[in-house]
Tab-separated table of C-alpha atoms in Angstrom:
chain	number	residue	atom	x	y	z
A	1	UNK	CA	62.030	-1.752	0.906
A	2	UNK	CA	60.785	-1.444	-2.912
A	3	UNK	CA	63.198	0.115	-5.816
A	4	UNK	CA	60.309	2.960	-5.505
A	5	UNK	CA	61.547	3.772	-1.889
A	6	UNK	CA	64.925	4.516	-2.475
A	7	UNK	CA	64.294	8.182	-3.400
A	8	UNK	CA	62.643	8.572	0.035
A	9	UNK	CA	65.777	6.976	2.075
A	10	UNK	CA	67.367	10.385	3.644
A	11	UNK	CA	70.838	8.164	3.545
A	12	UNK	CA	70.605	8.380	-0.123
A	13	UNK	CA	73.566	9.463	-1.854
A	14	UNK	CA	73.570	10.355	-5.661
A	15	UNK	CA	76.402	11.428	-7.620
A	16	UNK	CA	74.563	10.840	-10.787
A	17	UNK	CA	74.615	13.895	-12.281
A	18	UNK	CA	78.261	14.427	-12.327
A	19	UNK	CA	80.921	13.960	-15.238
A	20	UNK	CA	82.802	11.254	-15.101
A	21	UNK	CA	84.294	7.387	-15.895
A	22	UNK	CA	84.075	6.422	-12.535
A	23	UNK	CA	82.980	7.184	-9.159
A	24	UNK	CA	85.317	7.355	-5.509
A	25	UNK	CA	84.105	7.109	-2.209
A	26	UNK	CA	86.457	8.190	0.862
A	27	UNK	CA	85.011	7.847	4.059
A	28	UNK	CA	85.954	7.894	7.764
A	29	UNK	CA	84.016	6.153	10.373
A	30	UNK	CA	85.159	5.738	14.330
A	31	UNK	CA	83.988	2.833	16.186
A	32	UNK	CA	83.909	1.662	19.857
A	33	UNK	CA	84.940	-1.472	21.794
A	34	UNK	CA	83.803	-3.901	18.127
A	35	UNK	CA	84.152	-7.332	16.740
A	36	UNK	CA	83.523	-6.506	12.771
A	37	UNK	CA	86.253	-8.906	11.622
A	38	UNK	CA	88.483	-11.594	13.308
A	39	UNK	CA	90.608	-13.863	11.945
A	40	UNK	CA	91.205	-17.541	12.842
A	41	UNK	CA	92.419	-16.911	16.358
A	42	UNK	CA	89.071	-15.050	17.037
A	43	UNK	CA	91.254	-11.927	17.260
A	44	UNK	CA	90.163	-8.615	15.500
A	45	UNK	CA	91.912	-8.840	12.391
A	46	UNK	CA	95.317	-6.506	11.662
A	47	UNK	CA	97.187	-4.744	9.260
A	48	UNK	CA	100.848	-3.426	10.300
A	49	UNK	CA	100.917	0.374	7.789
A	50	UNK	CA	103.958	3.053	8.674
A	51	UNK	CA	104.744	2.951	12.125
A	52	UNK	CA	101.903	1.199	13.704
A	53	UNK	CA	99.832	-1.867	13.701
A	54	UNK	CA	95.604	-0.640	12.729
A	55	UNK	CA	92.570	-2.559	13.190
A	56	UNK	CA	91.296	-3.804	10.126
A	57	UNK	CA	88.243	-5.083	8.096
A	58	UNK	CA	88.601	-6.866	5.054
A	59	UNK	CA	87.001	-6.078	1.872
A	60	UNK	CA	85.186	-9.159	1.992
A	61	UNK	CA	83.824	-8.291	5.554
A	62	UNK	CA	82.630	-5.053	4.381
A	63	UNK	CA	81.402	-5.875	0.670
A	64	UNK	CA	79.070	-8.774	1.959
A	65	UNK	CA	77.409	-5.964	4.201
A	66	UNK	CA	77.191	-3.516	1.629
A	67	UNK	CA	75.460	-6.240	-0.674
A	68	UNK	CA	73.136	-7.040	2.178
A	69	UNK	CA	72.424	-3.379	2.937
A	70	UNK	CA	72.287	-3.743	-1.033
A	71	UNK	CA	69.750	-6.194	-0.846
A	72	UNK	CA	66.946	-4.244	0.744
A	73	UNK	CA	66.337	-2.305	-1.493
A	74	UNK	CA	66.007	-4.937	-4.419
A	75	UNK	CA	64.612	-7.936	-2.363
A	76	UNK	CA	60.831	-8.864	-3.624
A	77	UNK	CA	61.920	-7.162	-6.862
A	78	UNK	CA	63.248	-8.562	-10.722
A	79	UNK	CA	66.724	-7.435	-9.448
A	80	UNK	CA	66.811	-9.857	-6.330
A	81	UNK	CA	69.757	-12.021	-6.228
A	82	UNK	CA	70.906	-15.026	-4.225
A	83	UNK	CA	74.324	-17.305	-3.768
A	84	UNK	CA	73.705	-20.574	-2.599
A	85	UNK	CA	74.991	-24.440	-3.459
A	86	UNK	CA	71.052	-25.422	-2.876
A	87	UNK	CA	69.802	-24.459	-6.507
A	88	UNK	CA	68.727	-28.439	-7.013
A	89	UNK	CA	66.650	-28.401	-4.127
A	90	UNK	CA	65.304	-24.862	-4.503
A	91	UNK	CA	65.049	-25.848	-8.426
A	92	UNK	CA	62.434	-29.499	-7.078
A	93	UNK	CA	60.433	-27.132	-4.727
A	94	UNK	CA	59.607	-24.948	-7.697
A	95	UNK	CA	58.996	-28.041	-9.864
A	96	UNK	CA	57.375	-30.212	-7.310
A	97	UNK	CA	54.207	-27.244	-7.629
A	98	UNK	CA	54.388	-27.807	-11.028
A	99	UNK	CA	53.951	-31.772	-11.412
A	100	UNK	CA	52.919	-32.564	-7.914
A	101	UNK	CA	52.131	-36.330	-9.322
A	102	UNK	CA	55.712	-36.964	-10.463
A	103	UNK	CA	58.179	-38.679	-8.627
A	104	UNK	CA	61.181	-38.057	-10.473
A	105	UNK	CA	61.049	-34.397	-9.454
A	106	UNK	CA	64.383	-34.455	-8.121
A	107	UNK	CA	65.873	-36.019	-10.858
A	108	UNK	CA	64.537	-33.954	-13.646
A	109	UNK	CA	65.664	-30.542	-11.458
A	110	UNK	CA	68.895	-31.882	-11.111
A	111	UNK	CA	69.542	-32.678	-14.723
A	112	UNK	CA	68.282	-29.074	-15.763
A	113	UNK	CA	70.778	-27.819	-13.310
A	114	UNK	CA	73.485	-29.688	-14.726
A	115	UNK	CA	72.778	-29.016	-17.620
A	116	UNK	CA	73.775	-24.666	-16.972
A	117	UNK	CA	77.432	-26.555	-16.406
A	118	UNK	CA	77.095	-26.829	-12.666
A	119	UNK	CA	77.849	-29.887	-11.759
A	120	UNK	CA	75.865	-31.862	-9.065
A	121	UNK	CA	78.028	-32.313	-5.360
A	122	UNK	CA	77.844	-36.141	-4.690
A	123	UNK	CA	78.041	-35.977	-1.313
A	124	UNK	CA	74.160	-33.918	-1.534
A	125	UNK	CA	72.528	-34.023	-4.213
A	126	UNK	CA	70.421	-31.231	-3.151
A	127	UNK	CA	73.255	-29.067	-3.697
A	128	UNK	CA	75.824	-27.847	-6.540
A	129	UNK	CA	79.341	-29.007	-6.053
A	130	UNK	CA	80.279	-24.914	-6.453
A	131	UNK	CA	78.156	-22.266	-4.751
A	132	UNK	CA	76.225	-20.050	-7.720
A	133	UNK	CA	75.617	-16.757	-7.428
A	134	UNK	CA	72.042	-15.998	-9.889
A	135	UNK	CA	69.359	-14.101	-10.024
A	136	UNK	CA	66.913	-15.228	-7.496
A	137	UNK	CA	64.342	-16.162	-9.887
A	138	UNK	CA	66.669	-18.675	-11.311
A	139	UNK	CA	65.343	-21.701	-9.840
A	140	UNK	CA	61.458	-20.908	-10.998
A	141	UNK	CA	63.146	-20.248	-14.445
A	142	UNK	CA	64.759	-23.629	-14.368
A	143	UNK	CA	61.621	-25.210	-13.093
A	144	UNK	CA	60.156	-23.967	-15.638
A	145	UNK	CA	62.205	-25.288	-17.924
A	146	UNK	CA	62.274	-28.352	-16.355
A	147	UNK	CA	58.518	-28.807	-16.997
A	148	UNK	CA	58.462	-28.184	-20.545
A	149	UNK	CA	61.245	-30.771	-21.780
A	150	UNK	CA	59.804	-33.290	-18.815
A	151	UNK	CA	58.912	-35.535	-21.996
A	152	UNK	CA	61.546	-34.809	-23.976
A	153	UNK	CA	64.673	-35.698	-21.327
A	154	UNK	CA	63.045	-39.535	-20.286
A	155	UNK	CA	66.275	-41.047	-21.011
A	156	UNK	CA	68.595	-38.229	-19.208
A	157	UNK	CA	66.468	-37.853	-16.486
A	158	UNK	CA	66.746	-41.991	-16.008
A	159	UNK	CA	70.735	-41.344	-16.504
A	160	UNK	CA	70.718	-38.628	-13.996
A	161	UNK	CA	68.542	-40.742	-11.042
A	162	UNK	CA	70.737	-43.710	-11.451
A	163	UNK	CA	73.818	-41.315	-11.106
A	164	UNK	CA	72.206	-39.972	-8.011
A	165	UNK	CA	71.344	-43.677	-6.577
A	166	UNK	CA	74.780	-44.681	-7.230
A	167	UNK	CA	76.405	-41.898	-5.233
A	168	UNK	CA	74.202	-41.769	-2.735
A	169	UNK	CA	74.386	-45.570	-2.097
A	170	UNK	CA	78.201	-45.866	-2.465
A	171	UNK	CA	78.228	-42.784	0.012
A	172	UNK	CA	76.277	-45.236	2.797
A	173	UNK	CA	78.487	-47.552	1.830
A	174	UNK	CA	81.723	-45.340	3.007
A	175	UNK	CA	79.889	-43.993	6.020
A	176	UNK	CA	80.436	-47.328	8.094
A	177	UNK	CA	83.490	-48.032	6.261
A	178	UNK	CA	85.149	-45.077	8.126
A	179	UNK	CA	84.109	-45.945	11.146
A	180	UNK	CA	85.367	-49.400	11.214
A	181	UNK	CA	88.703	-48.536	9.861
A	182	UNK	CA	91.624	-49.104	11.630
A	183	UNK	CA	95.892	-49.671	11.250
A	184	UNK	CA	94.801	-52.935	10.250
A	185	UNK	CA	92.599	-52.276	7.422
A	186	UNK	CA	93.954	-49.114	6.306
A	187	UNK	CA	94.286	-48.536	2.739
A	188	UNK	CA	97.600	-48.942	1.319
A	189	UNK	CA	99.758	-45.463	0.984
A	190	UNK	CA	99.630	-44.048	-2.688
A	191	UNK	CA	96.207	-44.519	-2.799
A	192	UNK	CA	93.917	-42.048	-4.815
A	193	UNK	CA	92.480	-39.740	-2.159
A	194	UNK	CA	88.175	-39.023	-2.443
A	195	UNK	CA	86.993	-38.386	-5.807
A	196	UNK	CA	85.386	-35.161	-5.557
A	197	UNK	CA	84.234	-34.500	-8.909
A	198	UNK	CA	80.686	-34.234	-9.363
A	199	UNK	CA	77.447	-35.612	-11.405
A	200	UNK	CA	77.707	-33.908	-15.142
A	201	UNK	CA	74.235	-33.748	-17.083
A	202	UNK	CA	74.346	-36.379	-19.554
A	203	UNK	CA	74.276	-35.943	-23.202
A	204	UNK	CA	71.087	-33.270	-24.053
A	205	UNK	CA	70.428	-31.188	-26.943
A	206	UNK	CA	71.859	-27.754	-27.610
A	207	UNK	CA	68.834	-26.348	-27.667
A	208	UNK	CA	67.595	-27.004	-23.893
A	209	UNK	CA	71.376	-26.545	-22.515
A	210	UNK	CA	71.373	-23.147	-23.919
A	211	UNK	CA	67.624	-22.402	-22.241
A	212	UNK	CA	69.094	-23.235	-19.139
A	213	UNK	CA	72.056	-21.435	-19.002
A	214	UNK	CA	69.651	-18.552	-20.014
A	215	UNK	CA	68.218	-18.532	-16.331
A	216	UNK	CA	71.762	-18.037	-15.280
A	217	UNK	CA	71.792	-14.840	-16.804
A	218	UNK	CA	72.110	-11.243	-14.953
A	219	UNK	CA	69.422	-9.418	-16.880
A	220	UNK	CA	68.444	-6.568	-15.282
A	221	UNK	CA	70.280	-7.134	-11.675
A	222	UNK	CA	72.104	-4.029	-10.644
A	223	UNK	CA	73.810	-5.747	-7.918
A	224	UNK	CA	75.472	-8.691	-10.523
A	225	UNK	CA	76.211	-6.094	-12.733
A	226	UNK	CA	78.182	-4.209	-9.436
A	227	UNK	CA	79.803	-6.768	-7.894
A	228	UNK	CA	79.953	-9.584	-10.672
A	229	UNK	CA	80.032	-13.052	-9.970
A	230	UNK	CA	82.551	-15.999	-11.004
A	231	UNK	CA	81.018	-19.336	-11.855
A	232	UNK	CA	84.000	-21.948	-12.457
A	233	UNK	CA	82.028	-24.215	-13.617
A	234	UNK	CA	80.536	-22.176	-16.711
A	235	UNK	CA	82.930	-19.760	-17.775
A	236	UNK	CA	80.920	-18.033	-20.276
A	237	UNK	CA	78.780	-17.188	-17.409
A	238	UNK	CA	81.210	-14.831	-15.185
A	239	UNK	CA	80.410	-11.128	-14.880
A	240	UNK	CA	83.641	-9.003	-14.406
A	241	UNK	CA	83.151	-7.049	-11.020
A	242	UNK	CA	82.834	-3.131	-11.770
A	243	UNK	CA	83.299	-2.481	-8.188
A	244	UNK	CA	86.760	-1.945	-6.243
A	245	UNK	CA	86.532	-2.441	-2.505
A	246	UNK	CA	89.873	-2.161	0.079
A	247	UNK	CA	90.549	-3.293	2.955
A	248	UNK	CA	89.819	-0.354	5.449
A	249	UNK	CA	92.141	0.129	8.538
A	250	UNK	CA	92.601	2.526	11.275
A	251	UNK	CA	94.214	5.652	11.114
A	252	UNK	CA	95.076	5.444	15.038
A	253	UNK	CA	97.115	2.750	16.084
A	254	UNK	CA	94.856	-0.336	17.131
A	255	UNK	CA	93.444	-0.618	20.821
A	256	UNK	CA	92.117	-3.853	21.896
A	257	UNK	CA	90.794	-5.142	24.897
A	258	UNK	CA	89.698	-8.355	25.613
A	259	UNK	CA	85.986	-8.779	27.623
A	260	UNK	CA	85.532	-11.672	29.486
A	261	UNK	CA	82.111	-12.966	30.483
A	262	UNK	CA	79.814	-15.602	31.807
A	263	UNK	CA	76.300	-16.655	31.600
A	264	UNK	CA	74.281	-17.210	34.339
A	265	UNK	CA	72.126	-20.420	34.602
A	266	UNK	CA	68.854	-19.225	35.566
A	267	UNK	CA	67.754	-22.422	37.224
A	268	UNK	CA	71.136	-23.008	39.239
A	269	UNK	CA	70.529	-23.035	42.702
A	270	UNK	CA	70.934	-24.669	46.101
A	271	UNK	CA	73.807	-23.294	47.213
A	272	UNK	CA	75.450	-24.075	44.086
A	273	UNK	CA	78.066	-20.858	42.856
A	274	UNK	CA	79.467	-20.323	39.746
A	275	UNK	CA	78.706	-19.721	35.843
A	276	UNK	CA	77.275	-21.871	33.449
A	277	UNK	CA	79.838	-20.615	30.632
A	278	UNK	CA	82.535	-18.264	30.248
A	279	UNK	CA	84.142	-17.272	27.483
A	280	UNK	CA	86.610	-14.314	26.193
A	281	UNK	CA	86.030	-11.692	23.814
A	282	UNK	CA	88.433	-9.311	21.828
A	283	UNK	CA	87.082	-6.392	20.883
A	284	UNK	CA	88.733	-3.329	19.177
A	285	UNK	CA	88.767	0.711	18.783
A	286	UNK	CA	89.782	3.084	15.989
A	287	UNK	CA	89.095	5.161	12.851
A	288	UNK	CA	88.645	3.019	9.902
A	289	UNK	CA	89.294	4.965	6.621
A	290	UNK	CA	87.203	3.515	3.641
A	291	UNK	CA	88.212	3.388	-0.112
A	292	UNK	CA	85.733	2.309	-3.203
A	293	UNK	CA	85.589	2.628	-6.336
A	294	UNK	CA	82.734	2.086	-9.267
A	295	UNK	CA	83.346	1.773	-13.070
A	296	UNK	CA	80.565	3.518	-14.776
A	297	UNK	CA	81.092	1.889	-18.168
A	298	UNK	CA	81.321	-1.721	-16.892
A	299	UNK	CA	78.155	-1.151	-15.252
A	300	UNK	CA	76.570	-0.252	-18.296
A	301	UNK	CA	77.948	-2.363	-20.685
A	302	UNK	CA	76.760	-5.434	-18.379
A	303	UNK	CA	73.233	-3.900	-18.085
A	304	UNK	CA	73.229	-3.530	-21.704
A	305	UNK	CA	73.128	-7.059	-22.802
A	306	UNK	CA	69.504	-7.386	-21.455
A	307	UNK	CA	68.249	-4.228	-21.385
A	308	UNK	CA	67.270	-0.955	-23.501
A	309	UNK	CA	69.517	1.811	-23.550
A	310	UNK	CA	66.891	3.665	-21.860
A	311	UNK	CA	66.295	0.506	-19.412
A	312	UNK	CA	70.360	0.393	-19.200
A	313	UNK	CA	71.044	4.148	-18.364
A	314	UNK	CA	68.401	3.944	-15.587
A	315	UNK	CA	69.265	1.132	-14.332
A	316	UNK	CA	72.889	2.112	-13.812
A	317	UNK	CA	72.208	5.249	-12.046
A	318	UNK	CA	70.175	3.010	-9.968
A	319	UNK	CA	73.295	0.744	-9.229
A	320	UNK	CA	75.780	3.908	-8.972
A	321	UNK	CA	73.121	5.448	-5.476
A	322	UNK	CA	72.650	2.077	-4.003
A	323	UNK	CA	76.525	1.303	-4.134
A	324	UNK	CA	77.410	3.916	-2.834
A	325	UNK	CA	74.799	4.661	0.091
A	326	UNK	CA	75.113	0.453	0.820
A	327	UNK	CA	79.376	1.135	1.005
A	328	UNK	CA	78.953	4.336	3.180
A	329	UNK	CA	76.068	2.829	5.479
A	330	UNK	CA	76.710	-0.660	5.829
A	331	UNK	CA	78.448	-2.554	8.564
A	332	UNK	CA	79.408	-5.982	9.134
A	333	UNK	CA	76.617	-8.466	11.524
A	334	UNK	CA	79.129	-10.050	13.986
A	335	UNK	CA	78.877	-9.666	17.443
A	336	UNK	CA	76.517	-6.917	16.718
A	337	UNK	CA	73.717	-7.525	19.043
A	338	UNK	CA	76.126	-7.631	21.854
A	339	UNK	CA	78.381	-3.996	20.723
A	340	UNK	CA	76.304	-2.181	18.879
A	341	UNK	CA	78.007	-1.828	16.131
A	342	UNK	CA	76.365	0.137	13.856
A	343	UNK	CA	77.495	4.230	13.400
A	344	UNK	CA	77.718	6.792	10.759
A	345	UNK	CA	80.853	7.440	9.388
A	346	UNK	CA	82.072	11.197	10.614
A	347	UNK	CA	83.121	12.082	7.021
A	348	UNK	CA	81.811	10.791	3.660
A	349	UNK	CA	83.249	11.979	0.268
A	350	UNK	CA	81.756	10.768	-2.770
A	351	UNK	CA	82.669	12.128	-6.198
A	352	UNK	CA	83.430	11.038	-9.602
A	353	UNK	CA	86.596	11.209	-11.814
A	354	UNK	CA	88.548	9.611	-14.659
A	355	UNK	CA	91.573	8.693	-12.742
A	356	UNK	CA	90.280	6.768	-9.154
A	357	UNK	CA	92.198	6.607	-6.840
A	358	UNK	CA	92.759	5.537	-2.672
A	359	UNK	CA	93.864	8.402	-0.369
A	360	UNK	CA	95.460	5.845	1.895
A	361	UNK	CA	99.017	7.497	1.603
A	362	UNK	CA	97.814	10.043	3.387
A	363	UNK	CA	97.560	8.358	7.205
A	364	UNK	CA	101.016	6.673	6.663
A	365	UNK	CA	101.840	8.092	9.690
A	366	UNK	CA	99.356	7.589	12.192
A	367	UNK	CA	97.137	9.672	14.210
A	368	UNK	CA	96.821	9.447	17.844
A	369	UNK	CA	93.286	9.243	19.000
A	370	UNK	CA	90.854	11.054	19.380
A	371	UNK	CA	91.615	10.930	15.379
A	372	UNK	CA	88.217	11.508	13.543
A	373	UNK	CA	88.477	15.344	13.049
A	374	UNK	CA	92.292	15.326	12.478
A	375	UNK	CA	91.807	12.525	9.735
A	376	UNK	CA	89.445	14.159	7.800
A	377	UNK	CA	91.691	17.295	7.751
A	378	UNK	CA	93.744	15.571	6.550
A	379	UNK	CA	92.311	13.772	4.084
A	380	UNK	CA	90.967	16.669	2.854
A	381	UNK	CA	93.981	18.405	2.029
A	382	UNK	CA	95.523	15.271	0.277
A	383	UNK	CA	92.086	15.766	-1.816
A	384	UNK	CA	92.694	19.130	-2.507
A	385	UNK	CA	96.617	19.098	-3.240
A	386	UNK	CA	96.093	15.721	-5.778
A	387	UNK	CA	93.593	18.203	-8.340
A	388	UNK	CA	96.414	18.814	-10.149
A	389	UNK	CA	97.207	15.550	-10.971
A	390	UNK	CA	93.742	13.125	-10.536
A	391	UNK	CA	90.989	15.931	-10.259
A	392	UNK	CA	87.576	15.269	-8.526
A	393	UNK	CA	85.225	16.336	-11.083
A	394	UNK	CA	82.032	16.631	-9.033
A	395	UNK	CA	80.485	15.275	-5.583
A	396	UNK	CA	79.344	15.402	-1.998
A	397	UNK	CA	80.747	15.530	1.230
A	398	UNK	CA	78.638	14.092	4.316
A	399	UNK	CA	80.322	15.706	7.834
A	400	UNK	CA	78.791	14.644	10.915
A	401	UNK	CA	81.642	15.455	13.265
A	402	UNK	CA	81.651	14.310	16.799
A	403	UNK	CA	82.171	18.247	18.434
A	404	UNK	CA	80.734	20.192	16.331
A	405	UNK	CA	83.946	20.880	14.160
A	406	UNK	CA	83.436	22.861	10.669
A	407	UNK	CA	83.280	20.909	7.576
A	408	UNK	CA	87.182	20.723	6.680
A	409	UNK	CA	88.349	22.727	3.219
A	410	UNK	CA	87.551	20.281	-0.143
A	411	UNK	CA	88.760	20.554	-3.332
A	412	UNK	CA	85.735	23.288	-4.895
A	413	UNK	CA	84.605	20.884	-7.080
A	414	UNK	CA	82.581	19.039	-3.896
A	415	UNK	CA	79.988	20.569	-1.767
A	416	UNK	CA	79.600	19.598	1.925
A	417	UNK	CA	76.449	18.831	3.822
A	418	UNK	CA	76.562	19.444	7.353
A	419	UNK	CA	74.391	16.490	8.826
């Protein structure tokens, strides 16, 4: 879906036009006999609040589907972004079009990639030692680059291939080695464990390093400028996160069951019984409640370093709709094809402020199912008695309630759209 779309999506939500630093989203969403998030046991993961144990999804669960969701909207577009360790490879491909003759292709990408700060993972060579998170149209850029100093970087692109020979061969070396080890040819205790540092750029001039740590850059990428990005290896290239997502949990106590099942071998037969696999899976019920948060300013003054004000201001509001309708909508892949994950939450409140805060206090105790209407009653009046204190300046309220219930009172400062 283009940027041009967005206006058409009916799941839009815009809170542009209201006063304030930042902008809250509550919402409430009930789902059924789901695998969103497990932990390493393969059991839904938990959180023990008040007086009972809740199902819940992690922030990280739920922020990489609301960059996905995120994501459609900007793929195919300047603000496409990726994360991947494979920016060497990706880099050659682009350069590999460019100088199809060469055969130090891989070389010369590698070097330009180095040469942003991230450092080259010996073990692959195709890869960066840290995963980078860049505009998608980073690699072109660096290919690009690449290209243009291809006469210029002889002697570091030589440098650079005999680094990547040398690890590469000392890494068939160890292969076998590994194999063939045994008590007898152990290495002695106190021994340095694997080096894991990675292939640096050599020596280059100031003036290419600084091009290619230019490609790094966020220009006009809503979603970097949302979520932000940390790259280790070049500090001066992190982007603080404007965005605060929580962990969401259940208001009602957690119920889990766990579904066993087997596969059938299609071409099993002659009186032969039984199930080519079986397996065991936990799946969970509740009502998650959601808390987010977006920083208006940080937004902006990230968008501002490559943009016009004009540019900037548009851009944000941008950012601030597809946040928020990609935090409300979006829900994590696993086991989805076999639960059907996917819902609507029953009760969506997004509004701005100056003082953000989560309503979490409010299901303390908690709520025995069904819970959806009670919850948002509930979390309605918490809205309405904290004015005093940390008003809601503006916003909208989404109820799509499962009988038929009337919108629960909001503070007056929100207006409610019956789905």
């Amino acid at each position: 879906m283009a940027l041009t779309d967005i206006a058409a999506d009916p799941r839009l939500i815009d809170t542009t036009s209201h006063d304030g630093a930042f902008v809250v989203l509550h919402t409430l969403t009930t789902y059924t006999g789901v695998s969103l998030n497990r932990d390493f046991s393969n059991l839904p993961k938990t959180v023990q609040y008040g007086d009972a144990l809740r199902m819940r999804l992690s922030a990280q669960a739920k922020d990489r589907a609301a960059r996905d969701l995120f994501r459609r909207y900007t793929d195919e577009t300047v603000q496409a972004t990726a994360r991947s360790r494979y920016l060497p490879q990706q880099t050659a491909r682009h350069l590999q079009g460019m100088r199809p003759s060469d055969d130090d292709v891989h070389a010369q990408a590698a070097l330009i990639v180095a040469a942003t700060g991230m450092q080259i993972d010996k073990s692959d060579t195709q890869r960066t030692r840290a995963i980078a998170y860049v505009p998608a149209q980073a690699p072109e850029r660096l290919a690009e680059l690449a290209a243009d100093v291809w006469d210029d970087t002889q002697d570091a692109r030589n440098k650079m291939r005999e680094a990547i020979d040398k690890s590469l061969a000392a890494r068939a070396k160890k292969i076998p080695a590994q194999k063939n080890t045994d008590s007898d040819t152990a290495e002695p205790s106190g021994r340095k464990g694997p080096d894991t540092a990675g292939i640096a750029a050599p020596p280059l001039p100031q003036h290419i390093i600084q091009r290619a740590q230019a490609a790094f850059a966020p220009g006009i990428s809503a979603e970097l400028a949302v979520f932000g990005r940390m790259l280790a290896e070049v500090p001066d290239a992190t982007i603080y996160s404007a965005a605060q997502v929580a962990h969401a949990f259940s208001v009602d106590p957690i119920a889990t069951i766990a579904d066993d099942w087997t596969a059938k071998d299609d071409w099993q037969d002659l009186g032969v019984f039984g199930a080519a696999g079986k397996g065991t899976t936990f799946l969970a019920s509740g009502t998650l409640y959601q808390y987010a948060a977006l920083d208006r300013r940080a937004v902006r003054t990230t968008l501002s370093k490559s943009a016009s004000p004009e540019e900037t201001e548009n851009l944000a509001r941008l950012a601030e709709q597809l946040f928020i309708t990609a935090l409300t909508y979006a829900t994590p892949s696993s086991a989805r094809s076999r639960t059907g994950s996917t819902t609507c939450p029953t009760l969506t409140i997004a509004a701005t402020t100056n003082y953000p805060f989560t309503a979490a206090p409010c299901f303390e105790s908690a709520i025995e199912a069904p819970a959806a209407v009670t919850a948002a009653q509930r979390l309605a009046a918490y809205l309405r008695r904290s004015q005093r204190h940390t008003p809601l300046l503006g916003g909208t309220c989404r109820w799509l309630p499962p009988g038929g219930e009337p919108c629960p009172e909001l503070p007056a400062s929100l207006t409610c759209e019956d789905e």
